[in-house]
Coordinates of C-alpha atoms in Angstrom, one line a residue:
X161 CA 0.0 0.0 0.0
X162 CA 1.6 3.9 -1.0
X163 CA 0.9 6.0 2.2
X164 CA 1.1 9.6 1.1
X165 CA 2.2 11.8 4.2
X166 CA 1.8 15.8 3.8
X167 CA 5.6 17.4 3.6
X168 CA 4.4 20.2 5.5
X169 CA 3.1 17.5 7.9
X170 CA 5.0 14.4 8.1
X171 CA 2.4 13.1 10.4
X172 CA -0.3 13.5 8.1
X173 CA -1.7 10.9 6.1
X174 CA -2.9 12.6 2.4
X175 CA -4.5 9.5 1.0
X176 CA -3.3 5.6 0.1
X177 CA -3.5 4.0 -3.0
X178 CA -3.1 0.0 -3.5
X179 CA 0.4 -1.0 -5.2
X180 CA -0.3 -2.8 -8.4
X181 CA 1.3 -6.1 -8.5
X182 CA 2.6 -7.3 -12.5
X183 CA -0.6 -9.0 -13.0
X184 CA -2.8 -6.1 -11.5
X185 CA -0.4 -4.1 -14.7
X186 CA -1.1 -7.0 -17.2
X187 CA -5.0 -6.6 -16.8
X188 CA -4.4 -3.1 -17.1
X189 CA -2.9 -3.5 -20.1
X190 CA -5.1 -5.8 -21.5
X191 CA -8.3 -3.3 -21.0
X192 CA -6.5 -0.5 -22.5
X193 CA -5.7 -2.6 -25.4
X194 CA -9.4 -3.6 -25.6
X195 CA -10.7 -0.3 -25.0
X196 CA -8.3 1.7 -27.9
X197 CA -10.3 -0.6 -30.2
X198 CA -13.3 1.8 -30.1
X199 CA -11.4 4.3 -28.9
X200 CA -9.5 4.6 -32.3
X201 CA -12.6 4.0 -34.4
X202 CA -13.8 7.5 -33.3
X203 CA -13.7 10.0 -36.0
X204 CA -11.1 12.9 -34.6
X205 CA -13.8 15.1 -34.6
X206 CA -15.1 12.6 -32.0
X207 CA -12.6 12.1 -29.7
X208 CA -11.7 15.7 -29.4
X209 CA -15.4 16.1 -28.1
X210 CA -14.7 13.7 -26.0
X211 CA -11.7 15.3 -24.0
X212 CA -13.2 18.9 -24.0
X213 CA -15.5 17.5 -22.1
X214 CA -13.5 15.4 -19.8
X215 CA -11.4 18.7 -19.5
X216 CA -14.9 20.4 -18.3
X217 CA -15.3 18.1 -15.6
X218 CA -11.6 18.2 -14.0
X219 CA -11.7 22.4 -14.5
X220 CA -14.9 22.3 -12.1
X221 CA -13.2 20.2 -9.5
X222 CA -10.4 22.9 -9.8
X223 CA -10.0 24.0 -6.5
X224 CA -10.4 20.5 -4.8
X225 CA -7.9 19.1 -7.0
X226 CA -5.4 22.0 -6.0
X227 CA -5.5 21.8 -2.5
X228 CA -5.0 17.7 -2.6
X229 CA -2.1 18.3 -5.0
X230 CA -0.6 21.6 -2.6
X231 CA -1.4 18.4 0.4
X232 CA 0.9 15.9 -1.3
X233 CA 3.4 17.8 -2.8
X234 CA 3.7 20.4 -0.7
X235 CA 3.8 23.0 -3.4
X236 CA 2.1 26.3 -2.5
X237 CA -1.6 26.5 -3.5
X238 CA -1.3 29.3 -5.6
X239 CA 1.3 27.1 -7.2
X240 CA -0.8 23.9 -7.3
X241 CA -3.9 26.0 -8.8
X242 CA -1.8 27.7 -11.7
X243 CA -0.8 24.2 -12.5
X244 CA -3.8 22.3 -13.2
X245 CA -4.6 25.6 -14.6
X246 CA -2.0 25.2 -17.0
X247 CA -2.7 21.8 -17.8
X248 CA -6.2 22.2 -19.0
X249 CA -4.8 25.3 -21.1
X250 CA -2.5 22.8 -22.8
X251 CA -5.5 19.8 -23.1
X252 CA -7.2 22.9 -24.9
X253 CA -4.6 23.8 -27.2
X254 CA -4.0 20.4 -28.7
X255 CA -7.4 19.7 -29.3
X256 CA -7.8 23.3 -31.3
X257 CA -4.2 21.8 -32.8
X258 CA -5.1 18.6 -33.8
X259 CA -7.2 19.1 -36.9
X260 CA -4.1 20.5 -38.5
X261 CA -1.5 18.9 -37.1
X262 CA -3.0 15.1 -37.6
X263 CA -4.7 15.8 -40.7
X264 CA -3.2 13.4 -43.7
X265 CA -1.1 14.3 -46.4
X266 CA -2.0 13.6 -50.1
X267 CA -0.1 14.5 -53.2
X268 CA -1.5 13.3 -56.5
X269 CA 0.9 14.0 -59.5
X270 CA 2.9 13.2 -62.5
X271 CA 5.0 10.8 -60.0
X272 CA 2.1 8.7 -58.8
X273 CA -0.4 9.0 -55.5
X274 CA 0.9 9.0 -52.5
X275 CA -1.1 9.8 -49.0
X276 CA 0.5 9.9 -45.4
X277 CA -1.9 9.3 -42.4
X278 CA -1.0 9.4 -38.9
X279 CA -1.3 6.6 -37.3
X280 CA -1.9 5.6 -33.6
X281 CA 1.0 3.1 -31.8
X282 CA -1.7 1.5 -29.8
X283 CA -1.3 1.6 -25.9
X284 CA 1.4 3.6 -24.5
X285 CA 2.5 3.5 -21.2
X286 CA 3.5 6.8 -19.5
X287 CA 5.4 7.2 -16.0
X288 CA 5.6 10.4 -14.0
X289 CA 7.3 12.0 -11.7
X290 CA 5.9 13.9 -8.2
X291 CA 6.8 17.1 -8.5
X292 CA 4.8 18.9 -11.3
X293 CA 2.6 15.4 -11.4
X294 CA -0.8 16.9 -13.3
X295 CA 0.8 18.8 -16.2
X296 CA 3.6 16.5 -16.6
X297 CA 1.0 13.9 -16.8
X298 CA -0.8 15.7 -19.4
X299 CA 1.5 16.4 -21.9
X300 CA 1.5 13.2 -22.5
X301 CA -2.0 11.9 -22.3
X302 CA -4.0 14.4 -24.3
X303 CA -1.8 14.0 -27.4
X304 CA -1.5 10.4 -26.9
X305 CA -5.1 10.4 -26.8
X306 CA -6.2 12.8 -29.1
X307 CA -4.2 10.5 -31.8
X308 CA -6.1 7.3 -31.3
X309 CA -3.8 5.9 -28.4
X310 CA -5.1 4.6 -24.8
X311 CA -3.1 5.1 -21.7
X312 CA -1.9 3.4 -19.2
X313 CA -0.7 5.9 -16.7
X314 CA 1.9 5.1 -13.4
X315 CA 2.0 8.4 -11.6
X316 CA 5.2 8.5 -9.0
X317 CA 4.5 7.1 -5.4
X318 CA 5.4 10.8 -3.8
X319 CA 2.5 12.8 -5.8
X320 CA -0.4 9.9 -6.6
X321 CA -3.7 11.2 -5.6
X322 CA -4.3 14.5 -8.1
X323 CA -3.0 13.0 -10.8
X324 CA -5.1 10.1 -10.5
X325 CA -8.5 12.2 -10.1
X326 CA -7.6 13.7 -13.1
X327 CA -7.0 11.0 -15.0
X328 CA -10.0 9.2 -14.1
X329 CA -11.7 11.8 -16.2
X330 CA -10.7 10.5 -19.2
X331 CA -11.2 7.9 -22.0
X332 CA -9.3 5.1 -22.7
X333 CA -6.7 5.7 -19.6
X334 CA -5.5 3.3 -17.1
X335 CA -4.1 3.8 -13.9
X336 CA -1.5 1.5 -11.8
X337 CA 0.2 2.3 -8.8
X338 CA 3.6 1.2 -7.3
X339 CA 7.9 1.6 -7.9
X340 CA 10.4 0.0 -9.7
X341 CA 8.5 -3.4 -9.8
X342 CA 5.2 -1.9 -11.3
X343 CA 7.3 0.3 -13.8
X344 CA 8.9 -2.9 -15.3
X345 CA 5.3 -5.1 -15.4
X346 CA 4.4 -1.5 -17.5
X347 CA 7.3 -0.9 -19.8
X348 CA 8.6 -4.1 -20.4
X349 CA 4.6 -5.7 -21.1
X350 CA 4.8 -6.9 -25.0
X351 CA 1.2 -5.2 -25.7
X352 CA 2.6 -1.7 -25.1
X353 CA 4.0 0.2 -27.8
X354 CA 5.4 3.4 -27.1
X355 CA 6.7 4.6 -23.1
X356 CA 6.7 8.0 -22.5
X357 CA 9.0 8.9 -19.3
X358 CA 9.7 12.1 -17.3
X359 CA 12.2 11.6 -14.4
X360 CA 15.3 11.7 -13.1
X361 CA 18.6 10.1 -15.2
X362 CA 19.0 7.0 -13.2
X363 CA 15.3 5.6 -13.4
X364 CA 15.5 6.8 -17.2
X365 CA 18.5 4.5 -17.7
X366 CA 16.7 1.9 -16.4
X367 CA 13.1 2.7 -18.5
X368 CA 14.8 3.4 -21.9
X369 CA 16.8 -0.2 -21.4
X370 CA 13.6 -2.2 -20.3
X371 CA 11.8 -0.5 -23.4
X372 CA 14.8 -0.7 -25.5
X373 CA 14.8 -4.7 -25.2
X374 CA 11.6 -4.8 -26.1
X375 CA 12.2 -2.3 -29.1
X376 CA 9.6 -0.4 -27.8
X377 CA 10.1 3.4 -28.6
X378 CA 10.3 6.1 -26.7
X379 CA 10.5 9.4 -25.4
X380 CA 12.8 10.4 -21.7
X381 CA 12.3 13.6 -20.8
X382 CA 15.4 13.8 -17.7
X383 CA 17.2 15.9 -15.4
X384 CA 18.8 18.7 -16.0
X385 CA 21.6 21.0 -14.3
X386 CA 20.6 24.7 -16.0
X387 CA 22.7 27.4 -16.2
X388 CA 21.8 30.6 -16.9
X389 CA 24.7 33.1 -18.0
X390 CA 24.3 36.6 -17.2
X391 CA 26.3 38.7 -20.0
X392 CA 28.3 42.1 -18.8
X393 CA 25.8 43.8 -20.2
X394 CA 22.6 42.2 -18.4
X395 CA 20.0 44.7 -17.5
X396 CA 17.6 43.5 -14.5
X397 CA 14.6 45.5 -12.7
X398 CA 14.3 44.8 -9.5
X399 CA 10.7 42.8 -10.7
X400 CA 13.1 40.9 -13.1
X401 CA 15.3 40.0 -9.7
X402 CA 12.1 38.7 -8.1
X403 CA 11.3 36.2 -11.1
X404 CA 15.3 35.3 -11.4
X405 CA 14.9 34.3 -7.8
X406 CA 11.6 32.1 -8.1
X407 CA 13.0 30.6 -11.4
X408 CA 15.3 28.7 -9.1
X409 CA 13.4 28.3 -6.0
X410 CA 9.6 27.4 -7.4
X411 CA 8.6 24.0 -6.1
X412 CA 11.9 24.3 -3.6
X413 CA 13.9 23.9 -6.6
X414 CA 12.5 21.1 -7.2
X415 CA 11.6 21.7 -11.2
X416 CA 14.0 20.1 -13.6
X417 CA 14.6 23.4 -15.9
X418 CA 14.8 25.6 -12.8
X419 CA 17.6 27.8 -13.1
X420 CA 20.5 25.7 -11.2
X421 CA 23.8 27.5 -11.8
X422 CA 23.7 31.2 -12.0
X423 CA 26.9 32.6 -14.0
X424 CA 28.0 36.5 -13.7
X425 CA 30.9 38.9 -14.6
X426 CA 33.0 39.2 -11.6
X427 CA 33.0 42.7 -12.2
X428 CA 29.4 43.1 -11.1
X429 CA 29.1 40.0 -8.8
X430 CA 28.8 42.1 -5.5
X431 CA 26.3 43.7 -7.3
X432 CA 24.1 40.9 -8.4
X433 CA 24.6 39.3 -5.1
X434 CA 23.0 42.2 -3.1
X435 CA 20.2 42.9 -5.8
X436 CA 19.1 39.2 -5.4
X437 CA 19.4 38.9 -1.8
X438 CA 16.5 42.0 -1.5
X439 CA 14.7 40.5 -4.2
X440 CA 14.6 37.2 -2.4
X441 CA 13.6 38.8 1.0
X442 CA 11.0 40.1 -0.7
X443 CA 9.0 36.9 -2.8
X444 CA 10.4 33.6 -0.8
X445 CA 8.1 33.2 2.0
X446 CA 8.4 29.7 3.4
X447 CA 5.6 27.7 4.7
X448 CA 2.9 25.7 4.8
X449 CA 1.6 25.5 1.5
X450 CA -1.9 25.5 2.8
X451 CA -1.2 29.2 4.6
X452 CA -1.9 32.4 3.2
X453 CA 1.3 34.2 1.2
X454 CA 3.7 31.1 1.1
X455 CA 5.5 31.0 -2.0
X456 CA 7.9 28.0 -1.1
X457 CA 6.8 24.7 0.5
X458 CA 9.0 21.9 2.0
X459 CA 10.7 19.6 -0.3
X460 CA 9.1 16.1 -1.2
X461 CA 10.8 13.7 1.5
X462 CA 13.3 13.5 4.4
X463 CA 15.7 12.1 2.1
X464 CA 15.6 15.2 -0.2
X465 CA 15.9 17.1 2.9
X466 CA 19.1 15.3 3.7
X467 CA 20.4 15.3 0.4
X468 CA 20.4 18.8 0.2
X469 CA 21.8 19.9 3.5
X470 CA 24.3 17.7 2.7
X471 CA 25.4 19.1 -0.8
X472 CA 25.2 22.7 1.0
X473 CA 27.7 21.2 3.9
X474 CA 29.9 20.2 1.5
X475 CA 30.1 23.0 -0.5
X476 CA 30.8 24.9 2.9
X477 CA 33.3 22.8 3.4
X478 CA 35.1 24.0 0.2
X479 CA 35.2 27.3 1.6
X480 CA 32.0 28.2 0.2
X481 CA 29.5 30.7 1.8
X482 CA 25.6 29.8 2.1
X483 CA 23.6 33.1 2.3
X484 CA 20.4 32.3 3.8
X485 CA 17.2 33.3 1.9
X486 CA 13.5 34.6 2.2
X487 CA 11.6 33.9 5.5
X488 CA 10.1 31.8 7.4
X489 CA 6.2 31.7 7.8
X490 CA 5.1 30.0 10.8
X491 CA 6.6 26.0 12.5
X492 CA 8.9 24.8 9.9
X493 CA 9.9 21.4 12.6
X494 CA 6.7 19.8 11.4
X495 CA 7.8 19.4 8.0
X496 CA 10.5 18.6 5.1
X497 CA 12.0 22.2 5.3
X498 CA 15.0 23.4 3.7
X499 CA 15.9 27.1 4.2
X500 CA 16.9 28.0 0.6
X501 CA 20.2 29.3 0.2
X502 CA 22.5 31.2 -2.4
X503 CA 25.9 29.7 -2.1
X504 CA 28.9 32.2 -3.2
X505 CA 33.0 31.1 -3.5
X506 CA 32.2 27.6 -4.2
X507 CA 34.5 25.7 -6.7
X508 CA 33.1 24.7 -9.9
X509 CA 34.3 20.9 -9.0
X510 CA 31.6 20.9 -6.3
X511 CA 29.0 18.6 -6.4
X512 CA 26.8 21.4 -6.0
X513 CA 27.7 23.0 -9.1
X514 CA 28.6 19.5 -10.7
X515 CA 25.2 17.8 -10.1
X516 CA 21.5 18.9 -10.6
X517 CA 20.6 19.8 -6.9
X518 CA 17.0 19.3 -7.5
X519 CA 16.2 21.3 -4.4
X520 CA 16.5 25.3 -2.9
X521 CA 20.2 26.1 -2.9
X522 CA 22.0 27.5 -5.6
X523 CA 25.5 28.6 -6.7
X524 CA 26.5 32.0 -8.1
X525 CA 29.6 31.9 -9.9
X526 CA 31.9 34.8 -11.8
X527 CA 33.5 34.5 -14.6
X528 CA 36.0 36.7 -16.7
X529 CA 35.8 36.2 -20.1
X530 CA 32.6 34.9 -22.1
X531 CA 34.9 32.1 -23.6
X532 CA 35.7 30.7 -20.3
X533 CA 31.7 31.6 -19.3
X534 CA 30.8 28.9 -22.3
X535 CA 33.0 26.5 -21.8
X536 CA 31.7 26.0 -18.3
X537 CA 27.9 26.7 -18.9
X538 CA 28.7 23.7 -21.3
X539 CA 30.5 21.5 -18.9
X540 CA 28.9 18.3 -17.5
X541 CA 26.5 15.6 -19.4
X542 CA 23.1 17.3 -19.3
X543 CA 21.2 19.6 -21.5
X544 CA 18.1 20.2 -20.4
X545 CA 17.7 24.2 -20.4
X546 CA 19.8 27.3 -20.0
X547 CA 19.4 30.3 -20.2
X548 CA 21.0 34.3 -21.4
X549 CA 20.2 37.6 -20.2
X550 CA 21.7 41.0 -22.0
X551 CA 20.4 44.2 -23.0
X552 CA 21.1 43.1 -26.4
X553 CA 19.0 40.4 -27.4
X554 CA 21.0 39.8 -30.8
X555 CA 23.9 39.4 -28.5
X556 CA 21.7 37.0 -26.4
X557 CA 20.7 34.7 -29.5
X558 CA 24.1 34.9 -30.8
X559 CA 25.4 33.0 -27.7
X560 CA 22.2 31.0 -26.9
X561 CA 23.0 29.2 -30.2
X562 CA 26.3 28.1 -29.0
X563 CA 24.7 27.0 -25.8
X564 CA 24.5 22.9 -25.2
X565 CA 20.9 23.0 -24.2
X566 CA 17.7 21.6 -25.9
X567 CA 15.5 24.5 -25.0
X568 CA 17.5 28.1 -24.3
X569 CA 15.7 30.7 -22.4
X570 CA 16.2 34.2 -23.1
X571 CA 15.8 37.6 -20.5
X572 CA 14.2 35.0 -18.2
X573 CA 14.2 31.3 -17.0
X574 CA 12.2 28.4 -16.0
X575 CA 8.0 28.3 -16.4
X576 CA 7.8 31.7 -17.4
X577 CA 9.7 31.6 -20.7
X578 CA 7.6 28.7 -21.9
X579 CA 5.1 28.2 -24.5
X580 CA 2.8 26.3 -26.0
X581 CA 4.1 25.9 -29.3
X582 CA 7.5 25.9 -28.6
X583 CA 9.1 22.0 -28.6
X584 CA 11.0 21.4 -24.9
X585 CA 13.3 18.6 -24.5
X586 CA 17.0 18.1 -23.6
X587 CA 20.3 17.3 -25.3
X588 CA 23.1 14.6 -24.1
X589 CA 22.3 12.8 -21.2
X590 CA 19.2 14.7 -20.2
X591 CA 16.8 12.9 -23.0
X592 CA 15.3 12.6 -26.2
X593 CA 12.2 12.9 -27.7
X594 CA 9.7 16.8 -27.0
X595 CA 6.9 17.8 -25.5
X596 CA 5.0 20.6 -26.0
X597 CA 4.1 21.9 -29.7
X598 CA 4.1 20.7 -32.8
X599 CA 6.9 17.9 -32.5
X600 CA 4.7 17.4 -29.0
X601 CA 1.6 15.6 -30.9
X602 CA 3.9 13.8 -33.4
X603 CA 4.9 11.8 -30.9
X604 CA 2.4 10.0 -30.2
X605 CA 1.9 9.2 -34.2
X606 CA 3.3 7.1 -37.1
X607 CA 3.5 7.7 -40.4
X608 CA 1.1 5.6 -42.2
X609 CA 1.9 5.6 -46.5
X610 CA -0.4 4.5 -49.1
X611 CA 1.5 5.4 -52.2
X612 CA 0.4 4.5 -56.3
X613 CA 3.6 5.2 -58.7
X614 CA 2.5 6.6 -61.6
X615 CA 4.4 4.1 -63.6
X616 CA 1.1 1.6 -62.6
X617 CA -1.4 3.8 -62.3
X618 CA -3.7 3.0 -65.8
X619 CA -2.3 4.6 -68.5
X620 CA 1.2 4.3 -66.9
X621 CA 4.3 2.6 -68.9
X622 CA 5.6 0.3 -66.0
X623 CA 8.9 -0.6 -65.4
X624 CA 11.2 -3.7 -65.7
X625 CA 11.3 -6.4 -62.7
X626 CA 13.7 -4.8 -60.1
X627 CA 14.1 -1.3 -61.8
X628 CA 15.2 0.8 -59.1
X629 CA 12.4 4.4 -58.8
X630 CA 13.3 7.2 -60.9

């Protein structure tokens, strides 16, 4: 059985949902598979009816589904409301999308007939992580759905219960429950056909290999470390301070295209130090994400808790400084709290600048030359997101396009530079395969060809017995 305690309030039981053993995640299967049947025999028109109005019914259970979210994951409510906010924007979006972006492709000319339809894999199985668990769940379902596909959904342990309301909303998606053992009966099950993942890099290893033996595509959305680089000539309001600040410390950090390594001249280090200190005193309120004007929760677990200290300790330890953050709002002993930190004079070989902290303390580190700036922006195995801030936004592009990163932010960072059309998804070790836009629907299709050379069409001349096409 998963027993969900509150963050805020280790001693508080959220909910409990029943572990699905592998053959509780082989009937699940199974009635996907049965119910993508009629699923996919729905005219688009159909199904897109289908999930406006499932998107209906979660939108009025809005406010009930945020505060069981804010309970679990210990995200502010504000935070948890904006997010299933978000989501149902995005289930929107694709179905006004999908018309265009499914319709099939037919070219009738002097070279023959040839039509391209997008066709649905079948069932695909889609894991997801706890700490953004509705919209990261989302991306995945409504295009997978809107296509033709059915779900079977395994929400993460840490962040169950929101998720699962949601998705009991709507058609042709299953639900299972449980860890590593569950995952396998789910990615490795010979019925599924596509595995959509969002996680950290170690359970992605794991996923891509168990769907890689089955040849089973896929799409791993991972981890990130992000830097964003601050070039001499960055301009920043004192508003633009405040979201620089909650680009790193949303969700305690806990977001994987927060801003994680924060890169500045040396010449105007003292500077940026002091302007984000104010700005943090001013928006990081911790708390309980239940009370009124908390903008930062506890993180997910006692081991993220230790984890964290720990990395902060060590970079201490390295003759680093941790500048302590924001405020306090009310008992923080009840809880998973970390008091987020800006860490200065920490050596870029710390784990803390090495490794993606997934949690509320970040480095600031100077640099002298924008050469030496790249180099180590660029430095490590992941490539989630990064971003660059200057006055000059040519100059910005210029060196966003030599930045190792699938999606580069410019002027700001994290949830506020994203959009709905725009394809996110990392480079090297931190995935493959997008989400949002476009590339976002496609893929959850395959291209389908029906093609007629003209050479046999009636009337046409033919060709000899392995002629190769002209």
């Amino acid at each position: 059985m998963i027993v969900r305690e509150n963050p805020a309030r280790f001693t508080e039981v959220v909910g409990r949902k029943p572990v699905s053993s592998p053959e509780a995640v082989d009937a699940a299967v199974r009635r996907a598979v049965d119910a993508r049947r009629a699923w996919a025999a729905l005219p688009l028109d159909d199904r897109i009816g289908a999930l406006r109005a499932a998107v209906d019914a979660v939108e009025a259970r809005h406010g009930e589904l945020a505060v069981l979210l804010a309970r679990e994951s210990g995200k502010p409510l504000p935070d948890c409301r904006g997010e299933i906010g978000f989501a149902l924007t995005y289930a929107r979006w694709v179905c006004d999308q999908a018309p265009r972006v499914l319709a099939p492709a037919e070219v009738d000319d002097a070279a023959g007939r040839l039509l391209v339809r997008r066709l649905p894999y079948g069932v695909v199985a889609c894991l997801t992580p706890w700490n953004a668990p509705v919209i990261l769940a989302l991306l995945k379902l409504v295009p997978a759905l809107v296509a033709g596909n059915a779900v079977v959904l395994k929400p993460s342990p840490l962040a169950p219960m929101a998720v699962s309301e949601v998705a009991a909303a709507l058609p042709a998606v299953e639900v299972v429950h449980g860890g590593a053992e569950a995952g396998r009966a789910l990615v490795g099950h010979t019925l599924v056909r596509k595995v959509a993942f969002t996680g950290g890099e170690a359970a992605g290893r794991q996923i891509a290999a168990a769907a890689g033996g089955m040849l089973t595509p896929s799409v791993m959305e991972l981890g990130g470390n992000d830097p964003a680089l601050f070039l001499p000539d960055f301009e920043l309001s004192e508003p633009g301070y405040e979201r620089l600040v909650m680009a790193s410390f949303a969700t305690s950090g806990q977001v994987c295209m927060a801003a994680k390594r924060l890169y500045v001249p040396r010449s105007r280090a003292e500077e940026f130090a002091g302007a984000y200190l104010a700005a943090a005193s001013r928006v990081l309120a911790v708390g309980d994400p239940l009370a009124e004007g908390v903008t930062m929760g506890p993180v997910v677990s006692a081991g993220a808790r230790e984890r964290i200290v720990a990395l902060v300790a060590d970079a201490e330890s390295r003759g680093g400084t941790a500048l302590r953050l924001g405020r306090a709002v009310g008992d923080l002993d009840a809880g998973y709290f970390v008091t987020p930190v800006l860490v200065t004079g920490v050596p870029e070989d710390a784990p803390l600048v090495r490794e993606e902290q997934f949690g509320p303390a970040v480095p600031l580190l100077v640099y002298d030359t924008e050469e030496e700036l790249l180099a180590r922006a660029n430095a490590g195995e992941l490539g989630l997101a990064a971003s660059v801030w200057s006055a000059d936004e040519e100059r910005a592009f210029a060196m966003a396009g030599r930045v190792e990163a699938g999606f580069v932010f410019v002027n700001t960072h994290n949830r506020t530079g994203m959009s709905l059309r725009a394809p996110f998804g990392g480079v090297k070790r931190s995935g493959y395969g997008r989400e949002y836009g476009e590339e976002g629907m496609l893929e959850y299709v395959q291209s389908g060809v029906v093609h007629a050379p003209a050479a046999f069409r009636a009337g046409g001349a033919g060709s000899a017995p392995g002629a190769y096409p002209l």
